[in-house]
Short mmCIF file of C-alpha atoms and ligand atoms in Angstrom, two decimals:
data_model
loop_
_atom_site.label_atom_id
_atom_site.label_comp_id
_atom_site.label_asym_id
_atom_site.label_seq_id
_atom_site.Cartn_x
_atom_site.Cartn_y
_atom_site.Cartn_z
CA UNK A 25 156.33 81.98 186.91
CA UNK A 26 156.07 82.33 190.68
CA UNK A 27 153.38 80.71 192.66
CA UNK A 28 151.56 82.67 195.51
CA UNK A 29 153.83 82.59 198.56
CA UNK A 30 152.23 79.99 201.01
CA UNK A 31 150.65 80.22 203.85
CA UNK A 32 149.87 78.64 207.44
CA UNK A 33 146.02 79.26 207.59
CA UNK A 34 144.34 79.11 210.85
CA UNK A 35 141.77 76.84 211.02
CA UNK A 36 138.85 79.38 211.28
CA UNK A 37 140.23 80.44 207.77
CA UNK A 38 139.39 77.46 206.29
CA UNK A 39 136.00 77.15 207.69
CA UNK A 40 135.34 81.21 206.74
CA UNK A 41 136.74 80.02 203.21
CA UNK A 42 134.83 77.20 203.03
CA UNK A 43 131.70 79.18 203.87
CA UNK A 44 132.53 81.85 201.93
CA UNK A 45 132.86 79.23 198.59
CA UNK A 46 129.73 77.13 199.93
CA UNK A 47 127.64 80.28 199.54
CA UNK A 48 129.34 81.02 195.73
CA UNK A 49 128.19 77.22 194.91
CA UNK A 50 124.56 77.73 195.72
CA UNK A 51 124.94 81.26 194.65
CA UNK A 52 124.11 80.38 190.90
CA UNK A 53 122.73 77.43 188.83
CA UNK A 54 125.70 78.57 185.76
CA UNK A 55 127.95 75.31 186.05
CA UNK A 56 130.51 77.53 184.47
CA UNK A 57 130.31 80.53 186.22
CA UNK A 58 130.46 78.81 189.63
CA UNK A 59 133.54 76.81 188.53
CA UNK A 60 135.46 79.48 187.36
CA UNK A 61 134.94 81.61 190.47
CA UNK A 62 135.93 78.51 192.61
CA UNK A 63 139.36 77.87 191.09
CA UNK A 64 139.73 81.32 191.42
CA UNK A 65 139.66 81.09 195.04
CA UNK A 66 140.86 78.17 195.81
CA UNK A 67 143.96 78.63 193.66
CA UNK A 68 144.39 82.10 195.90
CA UNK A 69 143.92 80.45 199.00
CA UNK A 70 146.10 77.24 199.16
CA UNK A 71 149.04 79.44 196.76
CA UNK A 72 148.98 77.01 193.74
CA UNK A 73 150.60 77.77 190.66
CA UNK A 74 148.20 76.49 188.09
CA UNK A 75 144.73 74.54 188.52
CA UNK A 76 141.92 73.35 186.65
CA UNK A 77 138.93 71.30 187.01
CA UNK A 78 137.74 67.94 184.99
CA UNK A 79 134.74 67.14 184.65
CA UNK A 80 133.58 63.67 182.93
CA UNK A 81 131.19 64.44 180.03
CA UNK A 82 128.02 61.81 181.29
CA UNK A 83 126.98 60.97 177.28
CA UNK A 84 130.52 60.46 175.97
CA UNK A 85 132.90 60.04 178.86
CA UNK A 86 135.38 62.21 177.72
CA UNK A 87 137.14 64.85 179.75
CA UNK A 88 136.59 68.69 179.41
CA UNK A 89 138.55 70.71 181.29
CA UNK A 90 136.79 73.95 183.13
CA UNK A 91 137.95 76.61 184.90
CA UNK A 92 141.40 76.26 183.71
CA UNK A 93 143.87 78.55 185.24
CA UNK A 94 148.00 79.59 183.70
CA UNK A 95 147.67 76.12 181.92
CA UNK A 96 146.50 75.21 178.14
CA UNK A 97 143.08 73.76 178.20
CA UNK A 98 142.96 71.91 175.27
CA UNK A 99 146.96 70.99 176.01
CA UNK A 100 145.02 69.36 179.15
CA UNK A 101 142.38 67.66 177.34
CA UNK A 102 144.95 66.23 174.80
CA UNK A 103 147.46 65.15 177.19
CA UNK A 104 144.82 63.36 178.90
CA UNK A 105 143.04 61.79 176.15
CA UNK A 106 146.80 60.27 175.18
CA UNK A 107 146.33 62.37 172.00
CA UNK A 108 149.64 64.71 172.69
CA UNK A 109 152.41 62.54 173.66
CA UNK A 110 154.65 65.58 174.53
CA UNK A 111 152.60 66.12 177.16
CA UNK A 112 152.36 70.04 176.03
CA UNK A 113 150.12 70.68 179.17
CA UNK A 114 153.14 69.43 181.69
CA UNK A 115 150.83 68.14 183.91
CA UNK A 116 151.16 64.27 185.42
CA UNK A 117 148.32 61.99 183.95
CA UNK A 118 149.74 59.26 186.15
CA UNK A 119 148.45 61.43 189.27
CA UNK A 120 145.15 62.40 187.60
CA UNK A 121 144.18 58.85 186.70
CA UNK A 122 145.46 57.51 189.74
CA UNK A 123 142.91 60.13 191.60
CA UNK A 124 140.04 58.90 188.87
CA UNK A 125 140.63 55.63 189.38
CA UNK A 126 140.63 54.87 193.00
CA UNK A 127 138.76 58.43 193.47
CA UNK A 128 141.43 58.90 196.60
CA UNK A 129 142.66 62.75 196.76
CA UNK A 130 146.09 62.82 196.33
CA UNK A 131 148.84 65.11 198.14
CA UNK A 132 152.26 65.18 197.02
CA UNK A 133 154.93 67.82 199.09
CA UNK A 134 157.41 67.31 196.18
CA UNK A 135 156.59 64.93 193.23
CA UNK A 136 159.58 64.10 191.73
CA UNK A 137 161.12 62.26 195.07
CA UNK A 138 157.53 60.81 196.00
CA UNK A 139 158.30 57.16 195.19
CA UNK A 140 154.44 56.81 194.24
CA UNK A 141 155.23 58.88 190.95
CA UNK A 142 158.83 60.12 190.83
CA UNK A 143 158.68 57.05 188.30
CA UNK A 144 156.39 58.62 186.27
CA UNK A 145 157.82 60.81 183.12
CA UNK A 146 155.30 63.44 183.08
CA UNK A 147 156.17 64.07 186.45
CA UNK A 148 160.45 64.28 185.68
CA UNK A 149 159.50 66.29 182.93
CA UNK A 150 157.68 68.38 183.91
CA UNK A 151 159.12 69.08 187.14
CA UNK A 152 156.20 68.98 188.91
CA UNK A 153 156.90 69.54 193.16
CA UNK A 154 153.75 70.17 195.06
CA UNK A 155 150.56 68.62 193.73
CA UNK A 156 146.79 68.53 194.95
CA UNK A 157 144.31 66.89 193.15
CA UNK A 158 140.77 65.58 194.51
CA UNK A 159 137.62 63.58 192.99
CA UNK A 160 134.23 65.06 192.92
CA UNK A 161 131.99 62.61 193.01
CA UNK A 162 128.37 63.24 193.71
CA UNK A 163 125.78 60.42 194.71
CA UNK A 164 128.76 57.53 194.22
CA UNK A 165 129.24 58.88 190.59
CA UNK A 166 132.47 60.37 189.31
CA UNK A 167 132.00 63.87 188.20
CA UNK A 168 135.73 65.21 187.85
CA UNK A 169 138.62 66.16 189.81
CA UNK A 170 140.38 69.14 190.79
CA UNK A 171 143.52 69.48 189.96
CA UNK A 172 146.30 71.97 191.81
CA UNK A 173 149.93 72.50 191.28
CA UNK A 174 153.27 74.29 191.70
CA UNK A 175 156.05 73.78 190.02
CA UNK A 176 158.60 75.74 191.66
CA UNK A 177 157.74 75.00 195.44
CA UNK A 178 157.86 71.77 197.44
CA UNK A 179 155.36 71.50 200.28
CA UNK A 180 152.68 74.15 199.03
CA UNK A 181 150.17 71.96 199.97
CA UNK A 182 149.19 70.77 203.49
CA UNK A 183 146.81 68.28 205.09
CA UNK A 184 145.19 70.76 205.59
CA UNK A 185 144.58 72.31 202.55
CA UNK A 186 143.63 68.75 201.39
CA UNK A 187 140.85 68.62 204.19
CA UNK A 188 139.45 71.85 203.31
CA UNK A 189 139.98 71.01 199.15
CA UNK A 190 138.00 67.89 200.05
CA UNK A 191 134.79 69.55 201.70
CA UNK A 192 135.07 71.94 199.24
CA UNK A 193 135.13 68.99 196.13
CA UNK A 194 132.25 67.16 198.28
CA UNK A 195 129.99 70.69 198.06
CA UNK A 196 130.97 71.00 194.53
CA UNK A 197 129.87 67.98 193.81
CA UNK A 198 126.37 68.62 194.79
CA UNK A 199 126.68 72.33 193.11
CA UNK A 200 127.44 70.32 190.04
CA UNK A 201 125.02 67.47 189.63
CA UNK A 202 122.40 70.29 190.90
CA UNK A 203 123.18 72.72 187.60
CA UNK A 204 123.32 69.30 185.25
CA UNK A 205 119.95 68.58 187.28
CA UNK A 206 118.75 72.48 186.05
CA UNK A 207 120.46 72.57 182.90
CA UNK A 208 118.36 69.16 181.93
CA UNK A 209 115.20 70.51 183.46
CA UNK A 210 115.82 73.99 180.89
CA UNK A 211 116.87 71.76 177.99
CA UNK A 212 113.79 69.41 178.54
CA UNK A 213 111.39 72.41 179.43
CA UNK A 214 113.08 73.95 175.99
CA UNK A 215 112.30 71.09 174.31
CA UNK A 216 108.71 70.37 175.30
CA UNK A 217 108.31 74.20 174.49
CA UNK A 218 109.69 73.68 170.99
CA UNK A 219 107.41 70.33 170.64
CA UNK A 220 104.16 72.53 171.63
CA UNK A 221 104.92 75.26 168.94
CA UNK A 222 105.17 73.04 166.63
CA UNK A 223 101.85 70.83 167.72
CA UNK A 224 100.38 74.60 167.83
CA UNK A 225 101.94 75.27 164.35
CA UNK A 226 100.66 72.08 162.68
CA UNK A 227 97.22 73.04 164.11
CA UNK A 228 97.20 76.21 163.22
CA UNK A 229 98.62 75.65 159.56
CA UNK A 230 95.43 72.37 159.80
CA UNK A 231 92.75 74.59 160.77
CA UNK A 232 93.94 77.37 157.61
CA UNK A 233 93.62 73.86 155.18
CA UNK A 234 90.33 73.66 156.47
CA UNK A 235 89.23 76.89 156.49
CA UNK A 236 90.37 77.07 153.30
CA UNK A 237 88.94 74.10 151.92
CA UNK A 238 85.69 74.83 153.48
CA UNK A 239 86.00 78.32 151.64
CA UNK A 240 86.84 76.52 148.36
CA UNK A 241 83.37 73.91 149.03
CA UNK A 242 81.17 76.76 150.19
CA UNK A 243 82.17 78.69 146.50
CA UNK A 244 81.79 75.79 144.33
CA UNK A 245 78.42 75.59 145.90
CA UNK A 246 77.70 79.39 145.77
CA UNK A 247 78.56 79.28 141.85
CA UNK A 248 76.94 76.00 140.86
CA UNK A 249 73.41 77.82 142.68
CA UNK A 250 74.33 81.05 140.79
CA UNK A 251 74.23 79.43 137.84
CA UNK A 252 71.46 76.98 137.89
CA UNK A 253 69.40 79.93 138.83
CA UNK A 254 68.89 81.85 135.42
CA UNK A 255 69.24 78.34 133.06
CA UNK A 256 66.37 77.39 135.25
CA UNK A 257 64.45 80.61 134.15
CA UNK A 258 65.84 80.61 130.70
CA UNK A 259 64.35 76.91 130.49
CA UNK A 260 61.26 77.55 131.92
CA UNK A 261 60.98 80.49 129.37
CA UNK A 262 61.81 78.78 125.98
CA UNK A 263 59.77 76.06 127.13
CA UNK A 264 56.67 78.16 127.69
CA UNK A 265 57.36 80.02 124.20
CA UNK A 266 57.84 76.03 122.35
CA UNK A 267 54.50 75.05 123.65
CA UNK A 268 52.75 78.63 122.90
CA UNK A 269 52.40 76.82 119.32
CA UNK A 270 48.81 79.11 118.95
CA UNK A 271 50.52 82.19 119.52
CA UNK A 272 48.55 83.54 122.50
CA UNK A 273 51.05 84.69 124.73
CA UNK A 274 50.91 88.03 122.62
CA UNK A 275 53.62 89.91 121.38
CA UNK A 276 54.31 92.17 123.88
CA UNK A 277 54.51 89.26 126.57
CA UNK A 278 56.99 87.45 123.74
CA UNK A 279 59.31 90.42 123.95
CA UNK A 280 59.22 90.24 127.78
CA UNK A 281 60.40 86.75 127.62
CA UNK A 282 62.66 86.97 124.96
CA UNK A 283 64.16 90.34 126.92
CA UNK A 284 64.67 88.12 130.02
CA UNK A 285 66.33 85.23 128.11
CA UNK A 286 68.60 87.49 127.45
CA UNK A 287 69.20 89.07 130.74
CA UNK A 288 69.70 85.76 132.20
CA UNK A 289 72.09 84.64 129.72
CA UNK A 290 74.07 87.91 130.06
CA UNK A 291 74.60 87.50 133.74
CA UNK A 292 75.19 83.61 133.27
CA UNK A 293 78.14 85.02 130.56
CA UNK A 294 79.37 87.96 133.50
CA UNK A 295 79.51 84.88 135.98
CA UNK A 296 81.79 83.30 133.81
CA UNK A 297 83.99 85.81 132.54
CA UNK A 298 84.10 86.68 136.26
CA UNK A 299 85.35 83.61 137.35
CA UNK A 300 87.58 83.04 134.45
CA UNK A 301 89.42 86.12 135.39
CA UNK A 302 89.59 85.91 139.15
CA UNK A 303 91.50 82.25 137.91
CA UNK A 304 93.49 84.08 135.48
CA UNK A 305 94.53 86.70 138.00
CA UNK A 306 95.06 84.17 140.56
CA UNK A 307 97.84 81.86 138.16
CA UNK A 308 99.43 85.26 137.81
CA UNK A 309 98.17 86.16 134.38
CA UNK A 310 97.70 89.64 133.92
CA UNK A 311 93.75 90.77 132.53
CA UNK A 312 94.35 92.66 128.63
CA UNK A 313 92.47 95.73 127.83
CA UNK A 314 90.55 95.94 124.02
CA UNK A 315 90.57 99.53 123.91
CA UNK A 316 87.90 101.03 121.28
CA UNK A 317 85.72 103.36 120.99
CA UNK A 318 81.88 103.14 122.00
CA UNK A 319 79.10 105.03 122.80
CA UNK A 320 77.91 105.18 126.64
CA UNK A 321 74.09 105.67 126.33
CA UNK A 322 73.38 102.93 124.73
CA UNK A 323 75.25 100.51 127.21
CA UNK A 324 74.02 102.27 130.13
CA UNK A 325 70.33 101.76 128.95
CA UNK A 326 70.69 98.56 128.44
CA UNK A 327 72.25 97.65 131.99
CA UNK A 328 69.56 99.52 133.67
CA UNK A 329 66.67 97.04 131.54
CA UNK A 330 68.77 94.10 132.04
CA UNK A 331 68.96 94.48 135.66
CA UNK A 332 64.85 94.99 136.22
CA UNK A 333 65.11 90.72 135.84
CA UNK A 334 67.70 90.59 138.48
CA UNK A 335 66.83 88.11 140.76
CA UNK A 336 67.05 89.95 144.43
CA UNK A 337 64.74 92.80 142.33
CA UNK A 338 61.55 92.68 144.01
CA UNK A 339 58.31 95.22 143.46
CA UNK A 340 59.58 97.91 145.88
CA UNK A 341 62.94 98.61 144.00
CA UNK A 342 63.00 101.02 141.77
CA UNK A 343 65.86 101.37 138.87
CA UNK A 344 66.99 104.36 137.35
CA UNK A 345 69.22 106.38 134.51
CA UNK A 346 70.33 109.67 135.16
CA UNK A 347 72.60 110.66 132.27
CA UNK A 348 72.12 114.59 131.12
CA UNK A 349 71.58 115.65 127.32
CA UNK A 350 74.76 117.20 126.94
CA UNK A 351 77.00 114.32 128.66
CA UNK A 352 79.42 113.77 125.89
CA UNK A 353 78.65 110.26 124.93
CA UNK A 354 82.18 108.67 123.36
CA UNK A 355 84.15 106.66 125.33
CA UNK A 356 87.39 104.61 124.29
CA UNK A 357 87.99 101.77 126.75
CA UNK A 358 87.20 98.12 126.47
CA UNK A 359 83.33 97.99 126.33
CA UNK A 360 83.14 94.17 127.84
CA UNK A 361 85.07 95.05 130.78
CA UNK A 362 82.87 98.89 131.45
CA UNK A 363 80.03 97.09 131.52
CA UNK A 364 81.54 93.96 133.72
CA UNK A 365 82.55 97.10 136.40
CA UNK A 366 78.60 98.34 136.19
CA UNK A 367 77.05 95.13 136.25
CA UNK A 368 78.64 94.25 139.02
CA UNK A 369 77.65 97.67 140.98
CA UNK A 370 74.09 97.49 140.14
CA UNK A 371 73.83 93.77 141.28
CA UNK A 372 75.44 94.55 144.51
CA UNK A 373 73.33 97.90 144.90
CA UNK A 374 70.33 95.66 144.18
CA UNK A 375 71.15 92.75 146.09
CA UNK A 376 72.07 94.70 149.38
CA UNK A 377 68.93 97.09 149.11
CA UNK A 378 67.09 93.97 150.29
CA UNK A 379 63.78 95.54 151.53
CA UNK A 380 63.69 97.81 148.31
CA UNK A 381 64.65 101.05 147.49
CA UNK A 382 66.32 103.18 144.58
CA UNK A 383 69.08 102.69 142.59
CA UNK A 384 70.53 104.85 140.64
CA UNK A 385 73.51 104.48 137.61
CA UNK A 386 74.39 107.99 137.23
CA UNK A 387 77.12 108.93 134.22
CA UNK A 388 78.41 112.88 134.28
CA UNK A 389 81.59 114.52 132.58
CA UNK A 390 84.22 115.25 134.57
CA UNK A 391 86.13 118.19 132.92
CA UNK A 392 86.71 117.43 129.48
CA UNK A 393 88.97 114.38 129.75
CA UNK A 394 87.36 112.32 132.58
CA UNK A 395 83.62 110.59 132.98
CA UNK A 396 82.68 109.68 136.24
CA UNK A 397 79.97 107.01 136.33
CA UNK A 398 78.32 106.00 139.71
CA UNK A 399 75.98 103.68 141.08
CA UNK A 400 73.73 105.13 143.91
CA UNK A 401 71.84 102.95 146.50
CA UNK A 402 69.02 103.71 149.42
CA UNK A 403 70.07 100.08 150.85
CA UNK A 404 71.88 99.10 153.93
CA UNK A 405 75.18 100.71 153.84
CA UNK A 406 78.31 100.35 155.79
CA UNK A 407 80.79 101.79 158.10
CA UNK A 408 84.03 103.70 156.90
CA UNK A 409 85.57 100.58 158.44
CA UNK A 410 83.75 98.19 156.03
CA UNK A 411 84.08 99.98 153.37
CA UNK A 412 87.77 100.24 153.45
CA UNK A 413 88.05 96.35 153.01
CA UNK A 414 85.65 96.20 150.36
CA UNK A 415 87.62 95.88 147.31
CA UNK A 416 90.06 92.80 148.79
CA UNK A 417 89.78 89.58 147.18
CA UNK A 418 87.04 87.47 149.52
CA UNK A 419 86.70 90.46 151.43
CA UNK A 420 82.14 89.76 152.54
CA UNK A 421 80.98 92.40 154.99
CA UNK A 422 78.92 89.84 156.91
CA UNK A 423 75.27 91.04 158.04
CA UNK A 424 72.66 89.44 159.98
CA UNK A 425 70.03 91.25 157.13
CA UNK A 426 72.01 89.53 154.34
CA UNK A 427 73.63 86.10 156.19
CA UNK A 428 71.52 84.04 153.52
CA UNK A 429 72.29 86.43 150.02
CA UNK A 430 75.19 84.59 148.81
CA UNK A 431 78.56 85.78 147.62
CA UNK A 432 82.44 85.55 147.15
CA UNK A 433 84.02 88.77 148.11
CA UNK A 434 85.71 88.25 144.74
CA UNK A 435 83.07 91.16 142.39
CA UNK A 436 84.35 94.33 144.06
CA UNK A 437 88.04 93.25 144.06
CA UNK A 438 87.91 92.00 140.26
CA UNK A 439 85.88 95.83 139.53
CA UNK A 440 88.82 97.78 141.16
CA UNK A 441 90.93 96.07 139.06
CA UNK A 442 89.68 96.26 135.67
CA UNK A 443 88.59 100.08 137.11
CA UNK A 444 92.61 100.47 137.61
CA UNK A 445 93.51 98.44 134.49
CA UNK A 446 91.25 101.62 132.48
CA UNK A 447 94.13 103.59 134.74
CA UNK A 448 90.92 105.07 136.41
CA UNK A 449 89.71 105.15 140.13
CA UNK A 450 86.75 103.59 142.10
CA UNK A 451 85.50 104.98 145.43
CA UNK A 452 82.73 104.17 147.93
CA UNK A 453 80.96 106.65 149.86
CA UNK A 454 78.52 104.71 152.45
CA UNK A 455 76.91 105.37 155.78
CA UNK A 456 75.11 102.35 157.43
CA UNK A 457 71.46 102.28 156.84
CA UNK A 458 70.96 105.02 154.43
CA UNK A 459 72.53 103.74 151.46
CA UNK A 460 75.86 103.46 149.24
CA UNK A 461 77.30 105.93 146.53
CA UNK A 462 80.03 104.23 144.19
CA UNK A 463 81.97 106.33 141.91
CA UNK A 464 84.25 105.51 139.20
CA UNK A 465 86.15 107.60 137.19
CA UNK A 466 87.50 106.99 133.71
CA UNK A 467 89.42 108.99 131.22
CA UNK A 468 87.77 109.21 128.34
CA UNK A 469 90.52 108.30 125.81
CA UNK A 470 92.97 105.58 126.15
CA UNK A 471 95.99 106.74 128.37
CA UNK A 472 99.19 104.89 129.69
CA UNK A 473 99.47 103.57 133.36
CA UNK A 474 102.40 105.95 134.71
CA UNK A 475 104.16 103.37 136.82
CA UNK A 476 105.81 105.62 140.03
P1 ADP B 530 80.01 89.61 147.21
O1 ADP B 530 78.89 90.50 146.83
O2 ADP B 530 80.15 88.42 146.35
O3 ADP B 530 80.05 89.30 148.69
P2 ADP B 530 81.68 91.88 146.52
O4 ADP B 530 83.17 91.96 146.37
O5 ADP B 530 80.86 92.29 145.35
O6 ADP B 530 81.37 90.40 146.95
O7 ADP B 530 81.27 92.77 147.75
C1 ADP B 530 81.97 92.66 148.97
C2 ADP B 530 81.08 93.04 150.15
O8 ADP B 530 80.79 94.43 150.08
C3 ADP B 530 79.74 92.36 150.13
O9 ADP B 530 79.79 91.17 150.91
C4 ADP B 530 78.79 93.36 150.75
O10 ADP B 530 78.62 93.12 152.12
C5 ADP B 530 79.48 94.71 150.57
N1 ADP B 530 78.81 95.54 149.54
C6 ADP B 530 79.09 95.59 148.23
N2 ADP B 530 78.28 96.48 147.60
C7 ADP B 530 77.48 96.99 148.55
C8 ADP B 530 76.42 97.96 148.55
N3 ADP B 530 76.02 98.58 147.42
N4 ADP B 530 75.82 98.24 149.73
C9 ADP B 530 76.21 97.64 150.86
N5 ADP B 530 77.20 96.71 150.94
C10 ADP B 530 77.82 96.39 149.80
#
């Protein structure tokens, strides 16, 4: 290996180089990609063989070399930290500690017959002739050193060179402890970063508890009213019909009461089963179908009679059947669950036709294998938009003309699903303010899911 062939610099040299690797320093806040450059030069300009820079790692005070040039880095870290005794890196760590220690730069024209450290192994060993090696030290601390040698040529390095190395170790310096300075700021910046996503994180994932907490409250007391409702009328009822102990409510009035016992109770038993399968659904349990076959009128009729003791029916609504003579009347499907699907629809078709209106559970054939059974509103309506994000689970469309009729979002999303569970389709047809049409169609015999 031949070191660069060395050179008398003029003075104005040295200050141009000096500039020219002052302006590289402040040129970039990379501690590694400013050192690197610099050995580069300097190396170039003084004609050393090899070179490398120390610097003193401030949390453990170990060495790391940077910017190591033709040697073996981690050869130089071990033969410094006393962990290679063979000294693989051939470098002398009597020089380098004696420049660490009194932080003095040291110049050596020919090391091996310089009585400061011609004693010194390393040095015999390795044959080391000229060395240059100066502290950085920034602010009175120790940063480093840089380190500069050739092995083959005495007198490489000049007075010179050692002024300009100095200036150049005293700029470094400051390049240095300014890029630790930066490279804290960025970690600590990082940091508090990293510390506000995560505050923002914890609040966010607080506020969803709440919310859904405050869901889970506002449903508990949704059902409890929901259900206190019609055993309230049912009581009121039977008790009126115990104390008519003369008999002269009449029988017709009886038959009223007796009809609207039953309503209520029917819709106390849909609540339930409602609820009990939203749970069910919810742990993951999949609803059963108990297909058999029923007749449609009948159920139908009676839906339409239940629903005239609804409780958001007031004088101005008006129910109605339309089913034609020849619809054929036979369905097989689970009976419990149809009429789960059209209670539902005619509550909602009541309930958000609040100022009145018609309602209408139409049932037609739909070819020969399909019946397509649809409850019609006049009531309020809704977008396309709304009515695509009807049938999720808690899914409200929230109205100023409905803000105190009560609800879970959870009827329309349990009705698609025992609609789909049939292997049959619901849709909604709405425009806001003139009313809703929803349509679902069932095949009239029992028929296999085909899973795609
Ligand atoms: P809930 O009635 O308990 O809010 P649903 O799942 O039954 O839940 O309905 C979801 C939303 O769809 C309701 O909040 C309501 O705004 C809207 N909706 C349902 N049926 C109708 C209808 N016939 N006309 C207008 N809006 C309706």
């Amino acid at each position: 290996m031949t070191g660069a062939t060395p050179s008398t610099p003029e003075p104005n040299d040295y200050l141009a180089t000096l500039l020219t690797l002052g302006q590289l320093l402040n040129s970039s806040l990379d501690l590694h990609q400013v050192l690197e450059t610099a050995i580069e030069q300097v190396i170039a300009f003084v004609g050393a063989e090899r070179g490398f820079i120390l610097l003193v790692d401030m949390e453990t005070g170990r060495f790391v070399g940077e910017a190591v040039r033709n040697i073996d880095r981690e050869a130089i870290e071990a033969t410094l930290s006393e962990r290679d005794q063979t000294n693989r890196a051939e470098i002398s760590r009597t020089i380098v500690q004696n420049v660490l220690t009194t932080r003095e730069a040291v110049v050596s024209v020919n090391a091996m017959d310089d009585p400061r450290f011609a004693a010194a192994m390393s040095v015999q060993f390795a044959n080391l002739r000229s060395v240059l090696c100066v502290p950085l030290i920034a602010q009175g601390r120790l940063l480093g050193i840089i380190y500069l040698d050739n092995r083959i040529r005495t007198a490489v390095f000049t007075d010179h060179h050692l002024s300009m190395l100095s200036a150049f170790a005293n700029q470094a310096s400051v390049a240095i402890e300014n890029a630790r300075l930066y490279d804290n700021l960025r970690r600590s910046l990082e940091e508090r970063l990293r510390l506000h996503d995560e505050l923002h994180k914890q609040a966010t994932q607080r506020l969803a508890v709440e919310e859904a907490s405050r869901l889970k409250s506002d449903f508990i007391g949704f059902v409890a009213h929901e259900l206190r409702n019609p055993l309230t009328t049912i009581r009121g009822y039977v008790q009126t019909l115990m104390q008519d102990t003369e008999g002269t409510l009449g029988d017709d009035v009886r038959d009223e009461f007796y009809e609207a016992i039953e309503a209520d109770s029917d819709r106390l038993l849909d609540m339930i089963n409602e609820l009990l399968d939203v749970s069910r659904l919810e742990a993951g349990r999949p609803l059963s179908v108990a297909y058999h076959e029923f007749q449609l009128r009948p159920l139908l009729e009676k839906l339409v009679r239940r629903h005239r003791f609804y409780k958001y029916v007031t004088p101005k609504h008006q129910l109605d059947l339309d089913v034609p003579d020849d619809m054929p009347d036979s369905i097989e499907a689970d009976e419990d669950k149809i009429n789960q699907v059209l209670s539902n629809l005619l509550s909602n078709a009541i309930k958000y036709s609040p100022d009145g209106g018609t309602v209408t559970l139409v049932a037609k054939a739909d070819g020969d294998s399909h019946i397509v059974l649809q409850v019609q509103d006049t009531g309020l309506g809704m977008t396309d938009e709304q009515a695509s994000r009807l049938f999720r689970q808690y899914e409200r469309v929230e109205r100023d003309e409905i803000r105190n009729i009560p609800g879970t979002g959870l009827g329309l999303y349990l009705v698609k699903h025992l609609v789909e569970l049939h292997v049959g389709e619901i849709t909604c047809e709405s425009s806001p303010g003139k009313g809703s049409v929803f349509s679902v169609r069932l095949p009239r015999k029992k028929t296999q899911a085909v899973i795609l």
